[in-house]
Amino acid sequence: MKISRINRVAGTFLALIVTAGAAVSNNNPDGKNRNNSPQETCVNSISGLSEYQKDRIVAMETQNQKVMNDLRERQHSASGKAQREEIKKQIDKQIENHGNTIKTVLSADQQRQYIQFQSNGGNPNPQGQRQGAGKGSGRGSGSGGGRGNGNKCRM
């Protein structure tokens, strides 16, 4: 009877590990982030875009995502450090080229918004990113026999 319980616990533990491993190793080939929601694009963060601009940017983003996925896969499977560094240079060049092609579709004000979007790492509200991360004042009431400030251990 004890052995069957151990087997059940071990089986459950193994299933948990396999499930967690599969979730973590997701390569995101479909352009979705870890929460399985689409990644934020600049289309939603730049004001005053026409339908033509939106369509062009979405097409450019899709093409860029395909190229970047291919480059990342090549970088991951590269055998030597020099080869990986060369592919890293290609990735950097692709990022620069993509940003420049996006800017060709935008007005001067929209370009400033796009640059702001890029500098925030794709987060349209960078302050919201840290929301809830504070430590608080520490003035709560607790039950415990902790030491006060006067009893600090000095060495």
mmCIF file of N, CA, C and O in Angstrom, residues 62-97:
data_model
loop_
_atom_site.group_PDB
_atom_site.id
_atom_site.type_symbol
_atom_site.label_atom_id
_atom_site.label_comp_id
_atom_site.label_asym_id
_atom_site.label_seq_id
_atom_site.Cartn_x
_atom_site.Cartn_y
_atom_site.Cartn_z
ATOM 1 N N THR A 62 5.130 41.418 -39.214
ATOM 2 C CA THR A 62 5.029 39.981 -39.484
ATOM 3 C C THR A 62 6.270 39.488 -40.217
ATOM 4 O O THR A 62 6.849 38.456 -39.858
ATOM 5 N N GLN A 63 6.694 40.231 -41.237
ATOM 6 C CA GLN A 63 7.893 39.846 -41.987
ATOM 7 C C GLN A 63 9.127 39.882 -41.086
ATOM 8 O O GLN A 63 9.961 38.971 -41.131
ATOM 9 N N ASN A 64 9.239 40.917 -40.269
ATOM 10 C CA ASN A 64 10.381 41.025 -39.357
ATOM 11 C C ASN A 64 10.401 39.869 -38.367
ATOM 12 O O ASN A 64 11.465 39.322 -38.069
ATOM 13 N N GLN A 65 9.235 39.485 -37.863
ATOM 14 C CA GLN A 65 9.166 38.384 -36.902
ATOM 15 C C GLN A 65 9.664 37.088 -37.532
ATOM 16 O O GLN A 65 10.382 36.311 -36.897
ATOM 17 N N LYS A 66 9.307 36.842 -38.778
ATOM 18 C CA LYS A 66 9.767 35.637 -39.483
ATOM 19 C C LYS A 66 11.284 35.650 -39.638
ATOM 20 O O LYS A 66 11.957 34.650 -39.381
ATOM 21 N N VAL A 67 11.832 36.788 -40.053
ATOM 22 C CA VAL A 67 13.279 36.903 -40.244
ATOM 23 C C VAL A 67 14.007 36.737 -38.915
ATOM 24 O O VAL A 67 15.008 36.015 -38.823
ATOM 25 N N MET A 68 13.483 37.382 -37.867
ATOM 26 C CA MET A 68 14.132 37.298 -36.552
ATOM 27 C C MET A 68 14.077 35.878 -35.993
ATOM 28 O O MET A 68 15.051 35.409 -35.400
ATOM 29 N N ASN A 69 12.954 35.193 -36.166
ATOM 30 C CA ASN A 69 12.863 33.808 -35.703
ATOM 31 C C ASN A 69 13.889 32.931 -36.416
ATOM 32 O O ASN A 69 14.532 32.090 -35.795
ATOM 33 N N ASP A 70 14.054 33.155 -37.722
ATOM 34 C CA ASP A 70 15.040 32.391 -38.486
ATOM 35 C C ASP A 70 16.457 32.686 -37.986
ATOM 36 O O ASP A 70 17.255 31.767 -37.786
ATOM 37 N N LEU A 71 16.760 33.965 -37.767
ATOM 38 C CA LEU A 71 18.096 34.331 -37.283
ATOM 39 C C LEU A 71 18.356 33.766 -35.886
ATOM 40 O O LEU A 71 19.452 33.264 -35.604
ATOM 41 N N ARG A 72 17.370 33.835 -35.013
ATOM 42 C CA ARG A 72 17.547 33.291 -33.660
ATOM 43 C C ARG A 72 17.757 31.782 -33.694
ATOM 44 O O ARG A 72 18.570 31.243 -32.940
ATOM 45 N N GLU A 73 17.025 31.116 -34.570
ATOM 46 C CA GLU A 73 17.194 29.663 -34.691
ATOM 47 C C GLU A 73 18.588 29.326 -35.218
ATOM 48 O O GLU A 73 19.244 28.407 -34.728
ATOM 49 N N ARG A 74 19.044 30.090 -36.209
ATOM 50 C CA ARG A 74 20.401 29.879 -36.735
ATOM 51 C C ARG A 74 21.444 30.153 -35.667
ATOM 52 O O ARG A 74 22.441 29.443 -35.552
ATOM 53 N N GLN A 75 21.223 31.202 -34.858
ATOM 54 C CA GLN A 75 22.159 31.540 -33.796
ATOM 55 C C GLN A 75 22.196 30.439 -32.744
ATOM 56 O O GLN A 75 23.258 30.068 -32.256
ATOM 57 N N HIS A 76 21.043 29.911 -32.426
ATOM 58 C CA HIS A 76 20.959 28.858 -31.408
ATOM 59 C C HIS A 76 21.661 27.580 -31.869
ATOM 60 O O HIS A 76 22.295 26.889 -31.068
ATOM 61 N N SER A 77 21.581 27.289 -33.157
ATOM 62 C CA SER A 77 22.178 26.056 -33.661
ATOM 63 C C SER A 77 23.611 26.249 -34.175
ATOM 64 O O SER A 77 24.213 25.296 -34.649
ATOM 65 N N ALA A 78 24.139 27.469 -34.086
ATOM 66 C CA ALA A 78 25.504 27.728 -34.550
ATOM 67 C C ALA A 78 26.497 26.964 -33.688
ATOM 68 O O ALA A 78 26.320 26.810 -32.483
ATOM 69 N N SER A 79 27.565 26.504 -34.336
ATOM 70 C CA SER A 79 28.523 25.653 -33.625
ATOM 71 C C SER A 79 29.623 26.443 -32.913
ATOM 72 O O SER A 79 30.076 26.045 -31.855
ATOM 73 N N GLY A 80 30.061 27.539 -33.461
ATOM 74 C CA GLY A 80 31.173 28.265 -32.848
ATOM 75 C C GLY A 80 30.796 29.639 -32.365
ATOM 76 O O GLY A 80 29.778 30.217 -32.764
ATOM 77 N N LYS A 81 31.627 30.175 -31.487
ATOM 78 C CA LYS A 81 31.377 31.498 -30.924
ATOM 79 C C LYS A 81 31.426 32.569 -32.012
ATOM 80 O O LYS A 81 30.602 33.478 -32.027
ATOM 81 N N ALA A 82 32.368 32.467 -32.919
ATOM 82 C CA ALA A 82 32.494 33.450 -33.997
ATOM 83 C C ALA A 82 31.253 33.442 -34.883
ATOM 84 O O ALA A 82 30.773 34.509 -35.300
ATOM 85 N N GLN A 83 30.721 32.261 -35.141
ATOM 86 C CA GLN A 83 29.521 32.144 -35.960
ATOM 87 C C GLN A 83 28.325 32.775 -35.247
ATOM 88 O O GLN A 83 27.528 33.491 -35.869
ATOM 89 N N ARG A 84 28.196 32.544 -33.951
ATOM 90 C CA ARG A 84 27.103 33.142 -33.184
ATOM 91 C C ARG A 84 27.232 34.665 -33.145
ATOM 92 O O ARG A 84 26.230 35.379 -33.224
ATOM 93 N N GLU A 85 28.440 35.159 -33.004
ATOM 94 C CA GLU A 85 28.642 36.611 -32.995
ATOM 95 C C GLU A 85 28.303 37.228 -34.343
ATOM 96 O O GLU A 85 27.748 38.331 -34.402
ATOM 97 N N GLU A 86 28.607 36.541 -35.418
ATOM 98 C CA GLU A 86 28.266 37.031 -36.758
ATOM 99 C C GLU A 86 26.749 37.097 -36.927
ATOM 100 O O GLU A 86 26.215 38.070 -37.465
ATOM 101 N N ILE A 87 26.061 36.088 -36.451
ATOM 102 C CA ILE A 87 24.597 36.091 -36.535
ATOM 103 C C ILE A 87 24.024 37.175 -35.634
ATOM 104 O O ILE A 87 23.033 37.824 -35.980
ATOM 105 N N LYS A 88 24.649 37.424 -34.480
ATOM 106 C CA LYS A 88 24.222 38.515 -33.589
ATOM 107 C C LYS A 88 24.332 39.854 -34.307
ATOM 108 O O LYS A 88 23.442 40.715 -34.186
ATOM 109 N N LYS A 89 25.382 40.039 -35.095
ATOM 110 C CA LYS A 89 25.524 41.272 -35.882
ATOM 111 C C LYS A 89 24.398 41.381 -36.906
ATOM 112 O O LYS A 89 23.864 42.471 -37.143
ATOM 113 N N GLN A 90 24.036 40.254 -37.519
ATOM 114 C CA GLN A 90 22.935 40.250 -38.479
ATOM 115 C C GLN A 90 21.616 40.599 -37.794
ATOM 116 O O GLN A 90 20.789 41.325 -38.349
ATOM 117 N N ILE A 91 21.425 40.087 -36.576
ATOM 118 C CA ILE A 91 20.215 40.405 -35.812
ATOM 119 C C ILE A 91 20.157 41.895 -35.508
ATOM 120 O O ILE A 91 19.119 42.546 -35.682
ATOM 121 N N ASP A 92 21.279 42.460 -35.054
ATOM 122 C CA ASP A 92 21.324 43.893 -34.760
ATOM 123 C C ASP A 92 21.025 44.717 -36.010
ATOM 124 O O ASP A 92 20.305 45.722 -35.948
ATOM 125 N N LYS A 93 21.570 44.294 -37.147
ATOM 126 C CA LYS A 93 21.342 44.995 -38.412
ATOM 127 C C LYS A 93 19.870 44.897 -38.808
ATOM 128 O O LYS A 93 19.279 45.874 -39.271
ATOM 129 N N GLN A 94 19.270 43.721 -38.607
ATOM 130 C CA GLN A 94 17.853 43.536 -38.926
ATOM 131 C C GLN A 94 16.982 44.432 -38.052
ATOM 132 O O GLN A 94 16.026 45.034 -38.533
ATOM 133 N N ILE A 95 17.320 44.542 -36.777
ATOM 134 C CA ILE A 95 16.559 45.415 -35.874
ATOM 135 C C ILE A 95 16.636 46.865 -36.349
ATOM 136 O O ILE A 95 15.627 47.578 -36.395
ATOM 137 N N GLU A 96 17.832 47.286 -36.708
ATOM 138 C CA GLU A 96 18.018 48.661 -37.195
ATOM 139 C C GLU A 96 17.256 48.896 -38.493
ATOM 140 O O GLU A 96 16.553 49.902 -38.644
ATOM 141 N N ASN A 97 17.364 47.956 -39.435
ATOM 142 C CA ASN A 97 16.661 48.093 -40.717
ATOM 143 C C ASN A 97 15.147 48.105 -40.523
ATOM 144 O O ASN A 97 14.439 48.878 -41.173
#
